[in-house]
Short mmCIF file of C-alpha atoms and ligand atoms in Angstrom, two decimals:
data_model
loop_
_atom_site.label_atom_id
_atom_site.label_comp_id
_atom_site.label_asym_id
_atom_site.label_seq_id
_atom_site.Cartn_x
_atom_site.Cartn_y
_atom_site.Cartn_z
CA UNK A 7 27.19 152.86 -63.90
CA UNK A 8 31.05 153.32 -63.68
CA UNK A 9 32.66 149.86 -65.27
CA UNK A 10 36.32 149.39 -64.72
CA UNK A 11 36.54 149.90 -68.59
CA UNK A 12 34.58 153.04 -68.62
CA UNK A 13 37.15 154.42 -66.32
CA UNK A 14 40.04 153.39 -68.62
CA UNK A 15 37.90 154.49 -72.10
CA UNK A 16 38.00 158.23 -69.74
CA UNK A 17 41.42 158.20 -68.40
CA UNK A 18 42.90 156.98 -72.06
CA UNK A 19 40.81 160.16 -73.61
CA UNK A 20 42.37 162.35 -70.71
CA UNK A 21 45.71 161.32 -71.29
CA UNK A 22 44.95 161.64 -75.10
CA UNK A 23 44.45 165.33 -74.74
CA UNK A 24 47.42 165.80 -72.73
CA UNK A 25 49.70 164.22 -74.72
CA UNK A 26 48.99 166.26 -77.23
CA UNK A 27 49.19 169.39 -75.53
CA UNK A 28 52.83 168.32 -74.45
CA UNK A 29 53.61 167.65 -77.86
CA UNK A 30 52.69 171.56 -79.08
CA UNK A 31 54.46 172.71 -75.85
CA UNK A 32 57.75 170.86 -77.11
CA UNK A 33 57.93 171.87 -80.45
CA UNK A 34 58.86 175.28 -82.05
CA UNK A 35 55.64 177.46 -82.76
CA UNK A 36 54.14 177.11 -85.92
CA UNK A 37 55.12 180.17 -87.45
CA UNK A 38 58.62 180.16 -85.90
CA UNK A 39 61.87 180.92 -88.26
CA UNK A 40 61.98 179.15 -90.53
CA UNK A 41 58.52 178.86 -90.79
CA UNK A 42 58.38 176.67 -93.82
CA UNK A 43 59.76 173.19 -91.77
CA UNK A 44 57.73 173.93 -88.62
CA UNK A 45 55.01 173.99 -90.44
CA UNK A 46 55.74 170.53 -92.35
CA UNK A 47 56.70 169.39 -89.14
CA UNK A 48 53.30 170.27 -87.17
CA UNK A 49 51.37 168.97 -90.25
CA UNK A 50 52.58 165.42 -90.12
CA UNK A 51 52.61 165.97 -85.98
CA UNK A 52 48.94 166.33 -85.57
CA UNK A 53 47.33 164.83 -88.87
CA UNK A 54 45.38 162.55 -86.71
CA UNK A 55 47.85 159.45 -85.26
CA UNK A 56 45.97 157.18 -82.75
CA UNK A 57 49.09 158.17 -79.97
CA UNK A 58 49.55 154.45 -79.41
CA UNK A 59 53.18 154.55 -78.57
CA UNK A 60 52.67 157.34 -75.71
CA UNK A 61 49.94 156.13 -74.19
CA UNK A 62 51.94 152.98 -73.59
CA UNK A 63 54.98 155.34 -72.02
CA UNK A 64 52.29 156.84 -69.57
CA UNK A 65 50.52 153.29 -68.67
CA UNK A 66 53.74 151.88 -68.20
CA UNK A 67 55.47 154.64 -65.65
CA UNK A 68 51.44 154.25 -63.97
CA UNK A 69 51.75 150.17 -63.90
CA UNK A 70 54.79 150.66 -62.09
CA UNK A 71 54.43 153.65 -59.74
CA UNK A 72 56.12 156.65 -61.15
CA UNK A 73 54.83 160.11 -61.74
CA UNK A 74 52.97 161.15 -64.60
CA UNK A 75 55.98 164.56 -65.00
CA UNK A 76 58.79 161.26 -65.25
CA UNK A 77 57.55 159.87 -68.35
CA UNK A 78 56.05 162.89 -70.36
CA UNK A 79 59.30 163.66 -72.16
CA UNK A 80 59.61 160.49 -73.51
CA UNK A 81 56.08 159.61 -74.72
CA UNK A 82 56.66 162.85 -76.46
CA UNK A 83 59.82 161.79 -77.92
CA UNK A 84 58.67 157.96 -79.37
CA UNK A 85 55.78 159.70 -81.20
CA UNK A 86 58.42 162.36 -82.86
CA UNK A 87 60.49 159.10 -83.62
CA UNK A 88 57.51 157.19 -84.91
CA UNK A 89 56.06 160.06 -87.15
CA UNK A 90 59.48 160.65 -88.56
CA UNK A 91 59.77 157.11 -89.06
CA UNK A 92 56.42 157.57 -90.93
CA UNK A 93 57.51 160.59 -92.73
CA UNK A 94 60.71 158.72 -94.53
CA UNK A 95 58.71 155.62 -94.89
CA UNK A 96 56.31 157.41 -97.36
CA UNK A 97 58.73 159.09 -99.30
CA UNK A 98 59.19 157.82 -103.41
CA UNK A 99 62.33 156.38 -102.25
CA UNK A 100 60.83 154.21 -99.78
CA UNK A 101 57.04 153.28 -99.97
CA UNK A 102 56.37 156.19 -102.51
CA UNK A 103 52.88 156.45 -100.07
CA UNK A 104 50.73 159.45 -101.21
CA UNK A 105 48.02 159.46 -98.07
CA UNK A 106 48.77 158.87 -94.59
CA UNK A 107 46.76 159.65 -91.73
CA UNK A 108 44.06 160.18 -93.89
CA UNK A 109 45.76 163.17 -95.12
CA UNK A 110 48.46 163.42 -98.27
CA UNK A 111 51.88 163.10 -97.12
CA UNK A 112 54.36 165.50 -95.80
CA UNK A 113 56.12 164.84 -99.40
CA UNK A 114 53.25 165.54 -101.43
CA UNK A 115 52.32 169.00 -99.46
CA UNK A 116 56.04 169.78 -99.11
CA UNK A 117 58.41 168.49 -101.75
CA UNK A 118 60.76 166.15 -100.56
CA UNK A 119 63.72 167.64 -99.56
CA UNK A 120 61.26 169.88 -96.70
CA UNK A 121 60.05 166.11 -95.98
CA UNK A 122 63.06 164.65 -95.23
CA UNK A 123 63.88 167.52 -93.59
CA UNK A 124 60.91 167.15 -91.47
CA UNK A 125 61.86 163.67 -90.20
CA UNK A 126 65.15 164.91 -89.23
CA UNK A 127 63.73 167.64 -87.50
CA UNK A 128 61.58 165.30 -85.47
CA UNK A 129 63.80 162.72 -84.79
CA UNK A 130 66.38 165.32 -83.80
CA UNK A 131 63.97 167.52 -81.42
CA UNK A 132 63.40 163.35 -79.84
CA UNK A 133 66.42 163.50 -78.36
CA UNK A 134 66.77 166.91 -77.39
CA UNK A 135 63.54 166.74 -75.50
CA UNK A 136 64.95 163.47 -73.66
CA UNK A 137 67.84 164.93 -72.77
CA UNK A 138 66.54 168.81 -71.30
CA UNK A 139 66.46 167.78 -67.65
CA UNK A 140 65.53 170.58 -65.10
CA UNK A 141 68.32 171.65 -62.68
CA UNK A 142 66.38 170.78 -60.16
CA UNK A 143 66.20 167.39 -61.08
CA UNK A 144 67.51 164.76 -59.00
CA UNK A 145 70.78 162.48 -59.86
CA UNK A 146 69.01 159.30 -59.99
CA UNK A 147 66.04 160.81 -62.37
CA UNK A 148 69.22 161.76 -64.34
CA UNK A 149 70.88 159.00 -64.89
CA UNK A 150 67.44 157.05 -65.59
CA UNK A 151 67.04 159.72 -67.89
CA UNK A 152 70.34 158.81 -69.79
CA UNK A 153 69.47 155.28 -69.56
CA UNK A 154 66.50 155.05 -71.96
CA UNK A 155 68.41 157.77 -74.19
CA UNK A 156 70.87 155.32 -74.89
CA UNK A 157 67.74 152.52 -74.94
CA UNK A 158 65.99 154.75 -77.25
CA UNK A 159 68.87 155.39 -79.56
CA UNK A 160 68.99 151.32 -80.08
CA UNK A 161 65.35 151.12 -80.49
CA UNK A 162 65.71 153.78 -83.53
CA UNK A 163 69.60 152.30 -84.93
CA UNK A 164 70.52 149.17 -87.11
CA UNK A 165 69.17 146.70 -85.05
CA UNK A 166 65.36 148.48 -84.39
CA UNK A 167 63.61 150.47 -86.55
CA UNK A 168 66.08 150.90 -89.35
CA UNK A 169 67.82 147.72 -89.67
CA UNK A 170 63.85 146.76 -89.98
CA UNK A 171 63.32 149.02 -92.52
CA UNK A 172 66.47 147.82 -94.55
CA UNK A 173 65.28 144.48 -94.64
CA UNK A 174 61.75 145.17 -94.90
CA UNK A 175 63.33 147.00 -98.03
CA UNK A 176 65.00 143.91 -99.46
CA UNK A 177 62.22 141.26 -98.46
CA UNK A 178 60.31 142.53 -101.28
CA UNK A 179 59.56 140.02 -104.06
CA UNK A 180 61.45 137.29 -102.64
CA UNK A 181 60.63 134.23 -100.47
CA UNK A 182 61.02 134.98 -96.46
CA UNK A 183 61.21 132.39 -93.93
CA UNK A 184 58.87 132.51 -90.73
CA UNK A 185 61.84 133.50 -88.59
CA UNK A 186 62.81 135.95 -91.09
CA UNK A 187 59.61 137.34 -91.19
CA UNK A 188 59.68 137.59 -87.32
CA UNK A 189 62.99 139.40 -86.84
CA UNK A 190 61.80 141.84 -89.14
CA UNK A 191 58.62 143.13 -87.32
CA UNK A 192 60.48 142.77 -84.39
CA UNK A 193 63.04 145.52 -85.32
CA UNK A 194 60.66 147.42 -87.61
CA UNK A 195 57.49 147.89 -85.41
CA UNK A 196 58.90 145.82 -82.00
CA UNK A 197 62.03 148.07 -80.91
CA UNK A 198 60.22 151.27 -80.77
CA UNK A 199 57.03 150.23 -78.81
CA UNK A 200 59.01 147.95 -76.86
CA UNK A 201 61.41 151.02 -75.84
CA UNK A 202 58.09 152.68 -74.96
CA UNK A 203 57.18 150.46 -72.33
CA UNK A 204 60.54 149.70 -70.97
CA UNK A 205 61.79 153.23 -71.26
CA UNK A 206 58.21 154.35 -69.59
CA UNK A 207 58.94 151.55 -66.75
CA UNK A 208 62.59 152.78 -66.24
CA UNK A 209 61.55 155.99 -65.97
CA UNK A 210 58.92 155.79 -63.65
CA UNK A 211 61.58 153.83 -61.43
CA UNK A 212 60.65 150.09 -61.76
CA UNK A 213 62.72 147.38 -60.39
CA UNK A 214 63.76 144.22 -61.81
CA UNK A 215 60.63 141.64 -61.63
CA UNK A 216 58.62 144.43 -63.04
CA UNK A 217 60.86 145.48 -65.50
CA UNK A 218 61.12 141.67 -66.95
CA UNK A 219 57.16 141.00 -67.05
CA UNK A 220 57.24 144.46 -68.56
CA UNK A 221 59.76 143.44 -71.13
CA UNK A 222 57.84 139.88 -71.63
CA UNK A 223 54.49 142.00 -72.38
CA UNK A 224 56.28 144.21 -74.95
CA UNK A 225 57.69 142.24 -76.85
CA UNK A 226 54.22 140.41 -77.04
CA UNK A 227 52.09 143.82 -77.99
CA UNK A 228 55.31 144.87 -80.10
CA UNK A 229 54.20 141.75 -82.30
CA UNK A 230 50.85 141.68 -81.93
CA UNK A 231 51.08 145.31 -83.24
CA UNK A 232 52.92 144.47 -86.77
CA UNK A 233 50.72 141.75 -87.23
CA UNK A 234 47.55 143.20 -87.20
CA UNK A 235 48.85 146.22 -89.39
CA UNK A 236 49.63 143.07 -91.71
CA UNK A 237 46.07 141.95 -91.16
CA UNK A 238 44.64 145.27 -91.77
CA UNK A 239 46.37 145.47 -95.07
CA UNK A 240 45.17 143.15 -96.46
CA UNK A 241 41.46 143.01 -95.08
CA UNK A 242 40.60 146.87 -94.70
CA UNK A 243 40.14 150.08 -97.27
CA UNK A 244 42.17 153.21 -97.05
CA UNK A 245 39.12 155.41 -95.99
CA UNK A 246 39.33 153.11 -92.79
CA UNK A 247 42.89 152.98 -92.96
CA UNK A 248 43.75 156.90 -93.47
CA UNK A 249 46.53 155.14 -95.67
CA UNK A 250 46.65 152.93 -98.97
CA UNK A 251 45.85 149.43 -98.28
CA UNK A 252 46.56 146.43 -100.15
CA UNK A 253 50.00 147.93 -100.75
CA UNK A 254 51.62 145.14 -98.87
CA UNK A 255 50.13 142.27 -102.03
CA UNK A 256 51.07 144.95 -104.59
CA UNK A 257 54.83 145.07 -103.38
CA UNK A 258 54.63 141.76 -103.07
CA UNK A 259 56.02 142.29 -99.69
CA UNK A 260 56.45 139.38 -96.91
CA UNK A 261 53.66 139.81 -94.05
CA UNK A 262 52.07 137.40 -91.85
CA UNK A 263 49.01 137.25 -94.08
CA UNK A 264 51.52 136.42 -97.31
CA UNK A 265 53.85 133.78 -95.03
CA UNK A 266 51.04 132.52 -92.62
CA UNK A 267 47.69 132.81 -94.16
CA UNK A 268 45.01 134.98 -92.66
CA UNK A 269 43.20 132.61 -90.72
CA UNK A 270 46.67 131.49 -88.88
CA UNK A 271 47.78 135.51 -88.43
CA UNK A 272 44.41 136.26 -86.87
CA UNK A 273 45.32 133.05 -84.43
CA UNK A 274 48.92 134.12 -83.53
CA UNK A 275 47.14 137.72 -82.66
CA UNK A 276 45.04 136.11 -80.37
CA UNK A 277 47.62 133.88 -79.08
CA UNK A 278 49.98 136.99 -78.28
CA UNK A 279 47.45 139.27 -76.74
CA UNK A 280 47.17 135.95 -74.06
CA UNK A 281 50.54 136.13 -73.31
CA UNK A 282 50.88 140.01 -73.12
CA UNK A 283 48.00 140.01 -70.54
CA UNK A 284 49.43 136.72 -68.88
CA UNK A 285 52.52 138.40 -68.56
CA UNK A 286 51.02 141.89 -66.59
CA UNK A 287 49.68 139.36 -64.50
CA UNK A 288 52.36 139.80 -61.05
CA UNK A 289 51.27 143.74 -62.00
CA UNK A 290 47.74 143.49 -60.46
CA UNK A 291 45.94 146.80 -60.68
CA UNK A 292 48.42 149.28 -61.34
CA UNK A 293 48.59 147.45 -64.96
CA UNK A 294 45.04 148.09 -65.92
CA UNK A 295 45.75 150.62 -68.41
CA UNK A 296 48.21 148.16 -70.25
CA UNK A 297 45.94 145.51 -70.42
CA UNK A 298 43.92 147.71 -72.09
CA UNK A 299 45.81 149.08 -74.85
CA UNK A 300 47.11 145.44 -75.73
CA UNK A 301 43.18 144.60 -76.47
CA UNK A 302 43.19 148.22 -78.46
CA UNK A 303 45.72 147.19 -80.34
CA UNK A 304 44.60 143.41 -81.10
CA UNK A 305 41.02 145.00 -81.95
CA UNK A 306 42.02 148.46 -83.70
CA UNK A 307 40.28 149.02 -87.24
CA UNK A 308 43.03 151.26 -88.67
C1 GRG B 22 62.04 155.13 -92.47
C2 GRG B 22 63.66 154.55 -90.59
C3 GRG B 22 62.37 154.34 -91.27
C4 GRG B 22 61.54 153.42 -90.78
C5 GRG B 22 60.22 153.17 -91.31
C6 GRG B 22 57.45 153.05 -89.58
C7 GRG B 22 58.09 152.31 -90.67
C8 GRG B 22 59.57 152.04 -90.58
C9 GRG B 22 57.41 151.95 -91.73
C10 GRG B 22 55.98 152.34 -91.91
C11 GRG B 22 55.18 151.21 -92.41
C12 GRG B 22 54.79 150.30 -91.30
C13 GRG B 22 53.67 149.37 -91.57
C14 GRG B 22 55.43 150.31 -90.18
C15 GRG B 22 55.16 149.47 -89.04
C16 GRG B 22 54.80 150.34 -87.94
C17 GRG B 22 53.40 150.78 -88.05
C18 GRG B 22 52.36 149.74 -88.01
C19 GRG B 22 53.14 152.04 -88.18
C20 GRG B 22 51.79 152.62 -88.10
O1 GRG B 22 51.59 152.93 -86.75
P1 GRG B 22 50.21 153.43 -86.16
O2 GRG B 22 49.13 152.49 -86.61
O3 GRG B 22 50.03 154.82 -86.89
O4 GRG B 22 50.37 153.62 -84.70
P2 GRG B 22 49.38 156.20 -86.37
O5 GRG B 22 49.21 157.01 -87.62
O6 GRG B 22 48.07 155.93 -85.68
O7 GRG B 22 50.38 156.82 -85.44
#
């Protein structure tokens, strides 16, 4: 028997494979001059992510209308972004990670000057896919275009994913408020996959009321999302994880399992899935695929 789920379990797993087929179609070729960063590049690419942040650029541009061809570029573009993101993060200088995505890291295959290399590569090929419009495109799918550029561009800047990372950088070893604690996941992890959904709504041509219960579930997920990474860390081994866990304790880094105690983290997860479903609510249908990746993300393993 076909259950509503079963249909979204196939259509995710469709949109799975096509993602990644758009993401070998807008990169260089593997062997392509110079060979030696494509090749770092493609490794870190396709070691295995779960594709989280595209699949919420597709489900978005579906909850709200728009064509599957709208949104591509840019659920190609936030998983550049985020494996770049992933790329620096591991590097000695950073997290000094050795395994990520099951798989060493970029640095360890590569040396780390091709590594950080590699994550500008990525983060630079981000924008360039964002902004190759056809000729043929109309105005206003240009100028939407250029709207979640410039949305994007915050996402990644001072105030998202770096300004994130900065504090992330200083919170270790020292007492972090609640509030503190918040802002930080919020820029860190929040900005990107909340410039996912919103970009993915703009995109596929959403008006306001959508676009603010859009925003409302983001920024719920976005949470939800850091959270139970948090949770996962502290809970989980790195053959389940792909990466090392328990590195959060050993850096003596702020989480929500270090500020709020696991039993109250596993609550607030709960609490925000609620309100990201609540808030897809006015979306009826056409927001089935959402509602499904927010209970993904609450229940993921790794
Ligand atoms: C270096 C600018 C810069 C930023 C780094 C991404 C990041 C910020 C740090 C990595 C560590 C971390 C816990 C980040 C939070 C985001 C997160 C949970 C990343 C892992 O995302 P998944 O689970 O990974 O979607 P896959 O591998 O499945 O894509």
């Amino acid at each position: 028997m076909t259950t509503p789920s079963n249909h979204l379990e196939a259509a995710f797993e469709e949109r799975r494979r096509q993602i990644e087929t758009a993401l070998d179609g807008a990169l260089p070729a593997e062997g392509a001059w110079p060979a030696t960063i494509h090749h770092a590049v493609r490794y870190s690419l396709f070691a295995g992510g779960k594709r989280v942040r595209p699949q919420l650029v597709l489900a978005a541009g579906e909850a709200v209308g728009g064509k599957s061809s709208d949104v591509v570029p840019l659920a190609c573009a936030v998983e550049m972004i985020h494996t770049y993101s992933l790329i620096h993060d591991d590097l000695p200088a950073m997290d000094d990670d050795d395994l990520r995505r099951g798989k060493p890291t970029c640095h360890k295959v590569f040396g780390e000057a091709i590594a950080i290399l590699a994550g500008d590569a990525l983060l630079t090929r981000a924008f360039q896919v964002m902004a190759q419009t056809p000729p043929s495109l109309e105005a206003e799918r240009v100028a939407r275009r250029l709207r979640v550029v410039a949305l994007l561009g915050e996402a990644c800047g001072t105030t998202g994913l770096i300004g994130g990372q900065v504090t992330d950088l200083e919170s270790e070893g020292r007492l972090v408020s609640a509030e503190e604690l918040e802002r930080l996941h919020r820029a860190k992890t929040g900005a990107l996959l909340g410039a996912c959904v919103n970009g993915g709504a703009l995109l596929g041509g959403a008006t306001g009321a959508d676009l603010q219960c859009l925003d409302r579930y983001a920024r719920a997920v976005g949470l939800a999302f850091q959270v139970v990474d948090d949770l996962l860390d502290a809970t989980e081994v790195a053959e389940q994880l792909g990466k090392t866990a328990g590195k959060d304790a050993a850096a003596r880094k702020a989480t929500y399992v270090s500020v709020h105690g696991l039993e109250r983290a596993r609550a607030m997860c709960g609490g925000l899935l609620e309100e990201a479903l609540l808030a897809l609510q006015p979306l009826g249908e056409r927001a089935g695929m959402l509602a499904f990746l927010a209970r993904l993300i609450v229940a993921r393993r790794a």
